[in-house]
Amino acid sequence: MSERKILLIIGGGVAAYKALELIRELSRRGVRSRVILTKAGAEFITPLSAASLSGDKCYTELFDLTSEAEMGHIELSRSADLVVVAPATADLMAKTANGFANDLASTTLLATDKPVMFAPAMNVRMWNHPATQRNLKTLADDGALIVGPEKGDMACGEFGYGRMAEPAAIADAVEAYFMRETEGPLKGKHVLITAGPTHEAMDPVRYIANRSSGKQGYALAEALRNLGADVTLVTGPTNLPDPAFIKTVRVETAREMLAASETALPADCAIFCAAVSDYRPSTETNQKIKKERGGLTSIEVTENPDILKAISQMSEGRPRLVIGFAAETQDVVCYAEAKRKRKGCDWIVANDVSPGDNVVSGGVMGGDRNAVILITENGEEAWPDMPKTEVARRLAERIAKTLGGPHLVKAAE
Ligand code: PMT
């Protein structure tokens, strides 16, 4: 494979130091970075550190005779396969969205004919400001790729969305971009995945939920994307950021999850990893239920639709491969196999969700590891305890083998 190159534009924010780590992370993965450092970025890190880590000159000035003689800004803007802006400040996003070109970074962004990926980083109020959200939408509509931001504590002492995605996550997105440019075994296949818990409201403040974090489902979505699939991820509420190059649809309830899953069809494969609440409160009140009135001594519930069953038993347009997950705490294989038959899916992935039972640290729900048993009509296969990302990679490879061949439907727009 020819050398993969990015042009990294480092904006002026506290997260600029993380851009240095990004250069190293990308270089470890065989991706070369050429760097433009904005004037504000140079208040946080030096051109020398960027040049030392990238092994190349660090570009800072629009009207720099030496740089223009060596490589003009137009040539610079086209010298890489992908332009990455990290940290992408509110100012850089605003300039790009509105076509301003008054320094090297903004001029390069306007002149480039390459895809641009933004990793936003700013204060939570700046991120939530309607102007920034408008600019974000304009950039996305113009075809920009957006990674993050994440939710968390900020350097300014506030909490919320606005923290730049970690260098490893940005590097994952860059790699995923390059992978999508090459032929993967699942290229042209559409995969639907559900993940995370559902929240079933009782009143405006309380809901029924479970401990699912979404980690297993998101890992699967990423593993399938890495093999070239078009992935739609329908997810209940989680703290995880939207994975790059995956169409992510956020829902709250089982009924919303069913509707979003049906909308996402047709698909070649559908995987139901979500921990869907089997029941919802029969009534949802508009006012908070008051303890003094004895309102919460019992909750009347109604059964939720079974999404896996509904899609497994579709008479028309059923995905070719339907995979369920089974969360059990006893007689794991026996209950899981019974579920596979009852719901009508092709495979079921059984996992023991007893707290701390078969897993080194913590339980499966919410934890980083899993030990699964893959059950198909041909029998069962126990996989040892491993990171959820590895379970996902192995399962994705198995799916690719099964779906191999030129059978296909296109992802719904
Ligand atoms: O999210 P993590 O913290 O990473 O944890 C991962 C996980 C443990 C949640 C995941 O590996 C898992 O086991 N997911 C399925 C959880 C579950 O709800 O299992 P179940 O045995 O209750 O349901 C069986 C299958 O039917 C599942 O595929 C489920 O998505 C589906 N289902 C269940 C009820 C319902 N109303 N609709 C459904 O589609």
mmCIF file of C-alpha atoms in Angstrom, residues 51-297:
data_model
loop_
_atom_site.group_PDB
_atom_site.id
_atom_site.type_symbol
_atom_site.label_atom_id
_atom_site.label_comp_id
_atom_site.label_asym_id
_atom_site.label_seq_id
_atom_site.Cartn_x
_atom_site.Cartn_y
_atom_site.Cartn_z
ATOM 1 C CA ALA A 51 8.312 19.515 13.297
ATOM 2 C CA SER A 52 10.329 17.117 15.454
ATOM 3 C CA LEU A 53 7.434 14.678 15.844
ATOM 4 C CA SER A 54 6.293 14.837 12.226
ATOM 5 C CA GLY A 55 9.807 14.762 10.811
ATOM 6 C CA ASP A 56 8.863 17.598 8.443
ATOM 7 C CA LYS A 57 8.768 21.397 8.376
ATOM 8 C CA CYS A 58 5.919 22.905 10.400
ATOM 9 C CA TYR A 59 4.065 25.547 8.348
ATOM 10 C CA THR A 60 2.800 28.659 10.122
ATOM 11 C CA GLU A 61 2.679 31.681 7.795
ATOM 12 C CA LEU A 62 0.577 32.432 4.736
ATOM 13 C CA PHE A 63 3.018 34.978 3.356
ATOM 14 C CA ASP A 64 6.305 33.253 4.044
ATOM 15 C CA LEU A 65 8.774 33.589 1.193
ATOM 16 C CA THR A 66 10.759 30.474 2.054
ATOM 17 C CA SER A 67 7.664 28.288 2.480
ATOM 18 C CA GLU A 68 6.030 29.602 -0.683
ATOM 19 C CA ALA A 69 9.232 28.894 -2.603
ATOM 20 C CA GLU A 70 9.361 25.342 -1.193
ATOM 21 C CA MET A 71 5.641 24.564 -1.194
ATOM 22 C CA GLY A 72 2.875 27.113 -1.750
ATOM 23 C CA HIS A 73 -0.323 26.948 0.259
ATOM 24 C CA ILE A 74 -2.263 25.616 -2.724
ATOM 25 C CA GLU A 75 0.166 22.759 -3.168
ATOM 26 C CA LEU A 76 0.204 22.203 0.602
ATOM 27 C CA SER A 77 -3.583 21.892 0.589
ATOM 28 C CA ARG A 78 -3.376 19.078 -1.959
ATOM 29 C CA SER A 79 -0.239 17.334 -0.711
ATOM 30 C CA ALA A 80 -2.091 14.914 1.580
ATOM 31 C CA ASP A 81 -4.849 12.318 1.176
ATOM 32 C CA LEU A 82 -6.876 13.786 4.030
ATOM 33 C CA VAL A 83 -6.885 17.083 5.959
ATOM 34 C CA VAL A 84 -7.409 16.755 9.718
ATOM 35 C CA VAL A 85 -8.181 19.780 11.904
ATOM 36 C CA ALA A 86 -7.389 18.993 15.551
ATOM 37 C CA PRO A 87 -8.170 20.780 17.708
ATOM 38 C CA ALA A 88 -10.854 22.385 15.553
ATOM 39 C CA THR A 89 -11.685 25.566 17.461
ATOM 40 C CA ALA A 90 -15.013 27.395 17.183
ATOM 41 C CA ASP A 91 -13.140 30.048 15.182
ATOM 42 C CA LEU A 92 -11.648 27.595 12.660
ATOM 43 C CA MET A 93 -15.020 25.914 12.215
ATOM 44 C CA ALA A 94 -16.747 29.269 11.713
ATOM 45 C CA LYS A 95 -14.141 30.446 9.193
ATOM 46 C CA THR A 96 -14.354 27.231 7.175
ATOM 47 C CA ALA A 97 -18.148 27.096 7.257
ATOM 48 C CA ASN A 98 -18.321 30.650 5.936
ATOM 49 C CA GLY A 99 -15.432 30.520 3.483
ATOM 50 C CA PHE A 100 -13.060 32.944 5.218
ATOM 51 C CA ALA A 101 -9.441 32.775 4.116
ATOM 52 C CA ASN A 102 -7.213 35.173 6.006
ATOM 53 C CA ASP A 103 -4.381 32.987 7.270
ATOM 54 C CA LEU A 104 -2.551 29.844 6.217
ATOM 55 C CA ALA A 105 -4.964 27.383 7.897
ATOM 56 C CA SER A 106 -8.189 28.942 6.577
ATOM 57 C CA THR A 107 -6.728 29.539 3.115
ATOM 58 C CA THR A 108 -5.588 25.930 2.921
ATOM 59 C CA LEU A 109 -9.019 24.701 4.060
ATOM 60 C CA LEU A 110 -10.681 26.761 1.331
ATOM 61 C CA ALA A 111 -8.203 25.657 -1.331
ATOM 62 C CA THR A 112 -8.144 21.950 -0.606
ATOM 63 C CA ASP A 113 -9.774 19.384 -2.845
ATOM 64 C CA LYS A 114 -9.296 16.638 -0.236
ATOM 65 C CA PRO A 115 -11.774 15.441 2.416
ATOM 66 C CA VAL A 116 -11.541 17.323 5.699
ATOM 67 C CA MET A 117 -11.997 15.829 9.162
ATOM 68 C CA PHE A 118 -12.686 18.137 12.130
ATOM 69 C CA ALA A 119 -12.041 17.150 15.753
ATOM 70 C CA PRO A 120 -13.822 19.995 17.590
ATOM 71 C CA ALA A 121 -12.570 21.193 20.972
ATOM 72 C CA MET A 122 -14.017 24.101 22.897
ATOM 73 C CA ASN A 123 -15.886 25.180 26.015
ATOM 74 C CA VAL A 124 -19.297 23.514 26.422
ATOM 75 C CA ARG A 125 -21.195 26.807 26.059
ATOM 76 C CA MET A 126 -19.298 27.661 22.882
ATOM 77 C CA TRP A 127 -20.085 24.172 21.553
ATOM 78 C CA ASN A 128 -23.777 24.507 22.393
ATOM 79 C CA HIS A 129 -24.045 28.037 20.980
ATOM 80 C CA PRO A 130 -26.466 28.136 18.032
ATOM 81 C CA ALA A 131 -23.781 29.732 15.842
ATOM 82 C CA THR A 132 -21.377 26.816 16.393
ATOM 83 C CA GLN A 133 -24.153 24.273 15.863
ATOM 84 C CA ARG A 134 -25.120 26.088 12.640
ATOM 85 C CA ASN A 135 -21.501 26.024 11.468
ATOM 86 C CA LEU A 136 -21.231 22.348 12.372
ATOM 87 C CA LYS A 137 -24.283 21.575 10.257
ATOM 88 C CA THR A 138 -22.898 23.602 7.338
ATOM 89 C CA LEU A 139 -19.582 21.753 7.552
ATOM 90 C CA ALA A 140 -21.318 18.365 7.710
ATOM 91 C CA ASP A 141 -23.586 19.343 4.778
ATOM 92 C CA ASP A 142 -20.471 20.347 2.842
ATOM 93 C CA GLY A 143 -19.141 16.811 3.375
ATOM 94 C CA ALA A 144 -16.771 17.338 6.326
ATOM 95 C CA LEU A 145 -16.147 14.391 8.639
ATOM 96 C CA ILE A 146 -16.624 15.138 12.325
ATOM 97 C CA VAL A 147 -14.961 13.211 15.178
ATOM 98 C CA GLY A 148 -16.205 14.007 18.694
ATOM 99 C CA PRO A 149 -16.276 16.112 20.725
ATOM 100 C CA GLU A 150 -16.553 14.074 23.918
ATOM 101 C CA LYS A 151 -18.315 14.800 27.160
ATOM 102 C CA GLY A 152 -16.247 15.343 30.291
ATOM 103 C CA ASP A 153 -14.403 17.739 32.580
ATOM 104 C CA MET A 154 -12.859 20.662 30.773
ATOM 105 C CA ALA A 155 -9.711 22.663 31.365
ATOM 106 C CA CYS A 156 -11.940 25.692 32.130
ATOM 107 C CA GLY A 157 -13.544 23.821 35.044
ATOM 108 C CA GLU A 158 -16.896 23.202 33.333
ATOM 109 C CA PHE A 159 -18.416 19.850 32.364
ATOM 110 C CA GLY A 160 -20.147 18.752 29.184
ATOM 111 C CA TYR A 161 -19.581 18.243 25.454
ATOM 112 C CA GLY A 162 -16.588 20.043 24.014
ATOM 113 C CA ARG A 163 -13.551 17.957 24.961
ATOM 114 C CA MET A 164 -11.526 16.932 21.926
ATOM 115 C CA ALA A 165 -11.730 13.219 21.098
ATOM 116 C CA GLU A 166 -8.692 11.304 22.367
ATOM 117 C CA PRO A 167 -5.772 10.994 19.897
ATOM 118 C CA ALA A 168 -6.391 7.227 19.605
ATOM 119 C CA ALA A 169 -10.036 7.837 18.646
ATOM 120 C CA ILE A 170 -9.036 10.414 16.013
ATOM 121 C CA ALA A 171 -6.376 8.020 14.707
ATOM 122 C CA ASP A 172 -9.074 5.275 14.553
ATOM 123 C CA ALA A 173 -11.241 7.599 12.472
ATOM 124 C CA VAL A 174 -8.315 8.412 10.158
ATOM 125 C CA GLU A 175 -7.574 4.697 9.759
ATOM 126 C CA ALA A 176 -11.244 3.958 9.170
ATOM 127 C CA TYR A 177 -11.233 6.627 6.461
ATOM 128 C CA PHE A 178 -8.277 5.004 4.710
ATOM 129 C CA MET A 179 -9.788 1.539 5.156
ATOM 130 C CA ARG A 180 -13.010 2.631 3.497
ATOM 131 C CA GLU A 181 -10.956 3.730 0.519
ATOM 132 C CA THR A 182 -9.708 0.179 0.069
ATOM 133 C CA GLU A 183 -11.773 -2.920 -0.674
ATOM 134 C CA GLY A 184 -12.906 -4.713 2.511
ATOM 135 C CA PRO A 185 -14.692 -8.083 2.431
ATOM 136 C CA LEU A 186 -17.937 -6.373 3.483
ATOM 137 C CA LYS A 187 -17.731 -3.528 0.954
ATOM 138 C CA GLY A 188 -21.243 -2.863 -0.377
ATOM 139 C CA LYS A 189 -22.988 -4.681 2.479
ATOM 140 C CA HIS A 190 -25.313 -2.894 4.862
ATOM 141 C CA VAL A 191 -25.361 -4.009 8.494
ATOM 142 C CA LEU A 192 -27.867 -2.863 11.122
ATOM 143 C CA ILE A 193 -26.812 -3.050 14.774
ATOM 144 C CA THR A 194 -28.739 -2.189 17.917
ATOM 145 C CA ALA A 195 -26.786 -1.346 21.079
ATOM 146 C CA GLY A 196 -27.079 -0.001 24.601
ATOM 147 C CA PRO A 197 -30.044 0.018 26.975
ATOM 148 C CA THR A 198 -33.498 1.473 26.500
ATOM 149 C CA HIS A 199 -35.080 3.941 28.916
ATOM 150 C CA GLU A 200 -38.770 3.483 29.626
ATOM 151 C CA ALA A 201 -40.233 6.525 31.342
ATOM 152 C CA MET A 202 -42.541 6.404 34.359
ATOM 153 C CA ASP A 203 -42.747 10.145 34.807
ATOM 154 C CA PRO A 204 -40.608 13.145 33.747
ATOM 155 C CA VAL A 205 -37.742 12.141 36.063
ATOM 156 C CA ARG A 206 -37.811 8.345 36.476
ATOM 157 C CA TYR A 207 -37.361 5.493 34.059
ATOM 158 C CA ILE A 208 -36.766 1.729 33.891
ATOM 159 C CA ALA A 209 -33.336 0.925 32.445
ATOM 160 C CA ASN A 210 -30.461 -1.570 32.741
ATOM 161 C CA ARG A 211 -26.672 -1.599 33.031
ATOM 162 C CA SER A 212 -25.788 -1.942 29.337
ATOM 163 C CA SER A 213 -23.094 0.569 28.328
ATOM 164 C CA GLY A 214 -23.273 0.001 24.579
ATOM 165 C CA LYS A 215 -19.581 -1.002 24.471
ATOM 166 C CA GLN A 216 -20.133 -4.424 22.878
ATOM 167 C CA GLY A 217 -22.530 -3.115 20.233
ATOM 168 C CA TYR A 218 -20.385 -0.088 19.349
ATOM 169 C CA ALA A 219 -17.279 -2.314 19.109
ATOM 170 C CA LEU A 220 -19.156 -4.543 16.679
ATOM 171 C CA ALA A 221 -20.258 -1.568 14.615
ATOM 172 C CA GLU A 222 -16.636 -0.413 14.346
ATOM 173 C CA ALA A 223 -15.290 -3.884 13.542
ATOM 174 C CA LEU A 224 -17.824 -4.289 10.716
ATOM 175 C CA ARG A 225 -17.086 -0.797 9.410
ATOM 176 C CA ASN A 226 -13.384 -1.703 9.385
ATOM 177 C CA LEU A 227 -14.203 -4.599 7.057
ATOM 178 C CA GLY A 228 -15.859 -2.160 4.673
ATOM 179 C CA ALA A 229 -19.547 -2.504 5.664
ATOM 180 C CA ASP A 230 -22.017 0.395 5.630
ATOM 181 C CA VAL A 231 -23.190 0.315 9.229
ATOM 182 C CA THR A 232 -26.318 1.770 10.806
ATOM 183 C CA LEU A 233 -26.090 1.811 14.593
ATOM 184 C CA VAL A 234 -29.385 2.262 16.426
ATOM 185 C CA THR A 235 -28.449 2.992 19.996
ATOM 186 C CA GLY A 236 -30.199 3.594 23.268
ATOM 187 C CA PRO A 237 -28.799 6.241 25.646
ATOM 188 C CA THR A 238 -25.040 5.749 26.240
ATOM 189 C CA ASN A 239 -22.052 7.887 27.143
ATOM 190 C CA LEU A 240 -20.147 6.766 24.051
ATOM 191 C CA PRO A 241 -19.452 9.201 21.184
ATOM 192 C CA ASP A 242 -20.860 8.486 17.699
ATOM 193 C CA PRO A 243 -18.295 6.264 15.956
ATOM 194 C CA ALA A 244 -16.738 7.710 12.790
ATOM 195 C CA PHE A 245 -18.242 6.700 9.432
ATOM 196 C CA ILE A 246 -21.164 4.956 11.058
ATOM 197 C CA LYS A 247 -24.711 6.220 10.688
ATOM 198 C CA THR A 248 -25.720 6.533 14.336
ATOM 199 C CA VAL A 249 -29.378 6.892 15.293
ATOM 200 C CA ARG A 250 -30.023 7.710 18.947
ATOM 201 C CA VAL A 251 -33.274 6.542 20.545
ATOM 202 C CA GLU A 252 -34.625 6.177 24.087
ATOM 203 C CA THR A 253 -37.341 3.550 24.164
ATOM 204 C CA ALA A 254 -37.900 0.043 22.785
ATOM 205 C CA ARG A 255 -40.664 1.336 20.538
ATOM 206 C CA GLU A 256 -38.352 4.018 19.108
ATOM 207 C CA MET A 257 -35.639 1.386 18.631
ATOM 208 C CA LEU A 258 -38.026 -0.835 16.680
ATOM 209 C CA ALA A 259 -39.131 2.067 14.474
ATOM 210 C CA ALA A 260 -35.525 3.182 13.791
ATOM 211 C CA SER A 261 -34.466 -0.414 13.034
ATOM 212 C CA GLU A 262 -37.308 -0.874 10.572
ATOM 213 C CA THR A 263 -36.470 2.448 8.915
ATOM 214 C CA ALA A 264 -32.841 1.339 8.519
ATOM 215 C CA LEU A 265 -33.840 -1.726 6.472
ATOM 216 C CA PRO A 266 -33.069 -3.228 4.022
ATOM 217 C CA ALA A 267 -29.881 -4.735 5.420
ATOM 218 C CA ASP A 268 -27.784 -7.765 4.581
ATOM 219 C CA CYS A 269 -27.210 -8.497 8.243
ATOM 220 C CA ALA A 270 -28.922 -7.313 11.437
ATOM 221 C CA ILE A 271 -27.355 -7.742 14.868
ATOM 222 C CA PHE A 272 -29.366 -7.131 18.025
ATOM 223 C CA CYS A 273 -26.924 -6.386 20.805
ATOM 224 C CA ALA A 274 -29.132 -3.896 22.657
ATOM 225 C CA ALA A 275 -30.426 -4.749 26.103
ATOM 226 C CA VAL A 276 -34.015 -3.826 25.341
ATOM 227 C CA SER A 277 -36.347 -3.444 28.293
ATOM 228 C CA ASP A 278 -38.927 -6.219 28.033
ATOM 229 C CA TYR A 279 -41.502 -4.005 29.760
ATOM 230 C CA ARG A 280 -42.468 -0.344 30.050
ATOM 231 C CA PRO A 281 -44.675 1.357 32.618
ATOM 232 C CA SER A 282 -48.264 1.136 31.400
ATOM 233 C CA THR A 283 -48.779 4.826 32.023
ATOM 234 C CA GLU A 284 -46.363 7.730 31.820
ATOM 235 C CA THR A 285 -47.480 10.736 33.790
ATOM 236 C CA ASN A 286 -46.650 14.323 32.845
ATOM 237 C CA GLN A 287 -46.084 15.218 36.483
ATOM 238 C CA LYS A 288 -43.588 13.684 38.901
ATOM 239 C CA ILE A 289 -45.243 10.854 40.873
ATOM 240 C CA LYS A 290 -45.434 12.000 44.497
ATOM 241 C CA LYS A 291 -44.220 9.678 47.241
ATOM 242 C CA GLU A 292 -46.694 11.138 49.737
ATOM 243 C CA ARG A 293 -49.609 9.988 47.606
ATOM 244 C CA GLY A 294 -48.315 6.389 47.648
ATOM 245 C CA GLY A 295 -47.835 6.575 43.874
ATOM 246 C CA LEU A 296 -44.789 4.314 43.636
ATOM 247 C CA THR A 297 -45.659 1.257 45.712
#
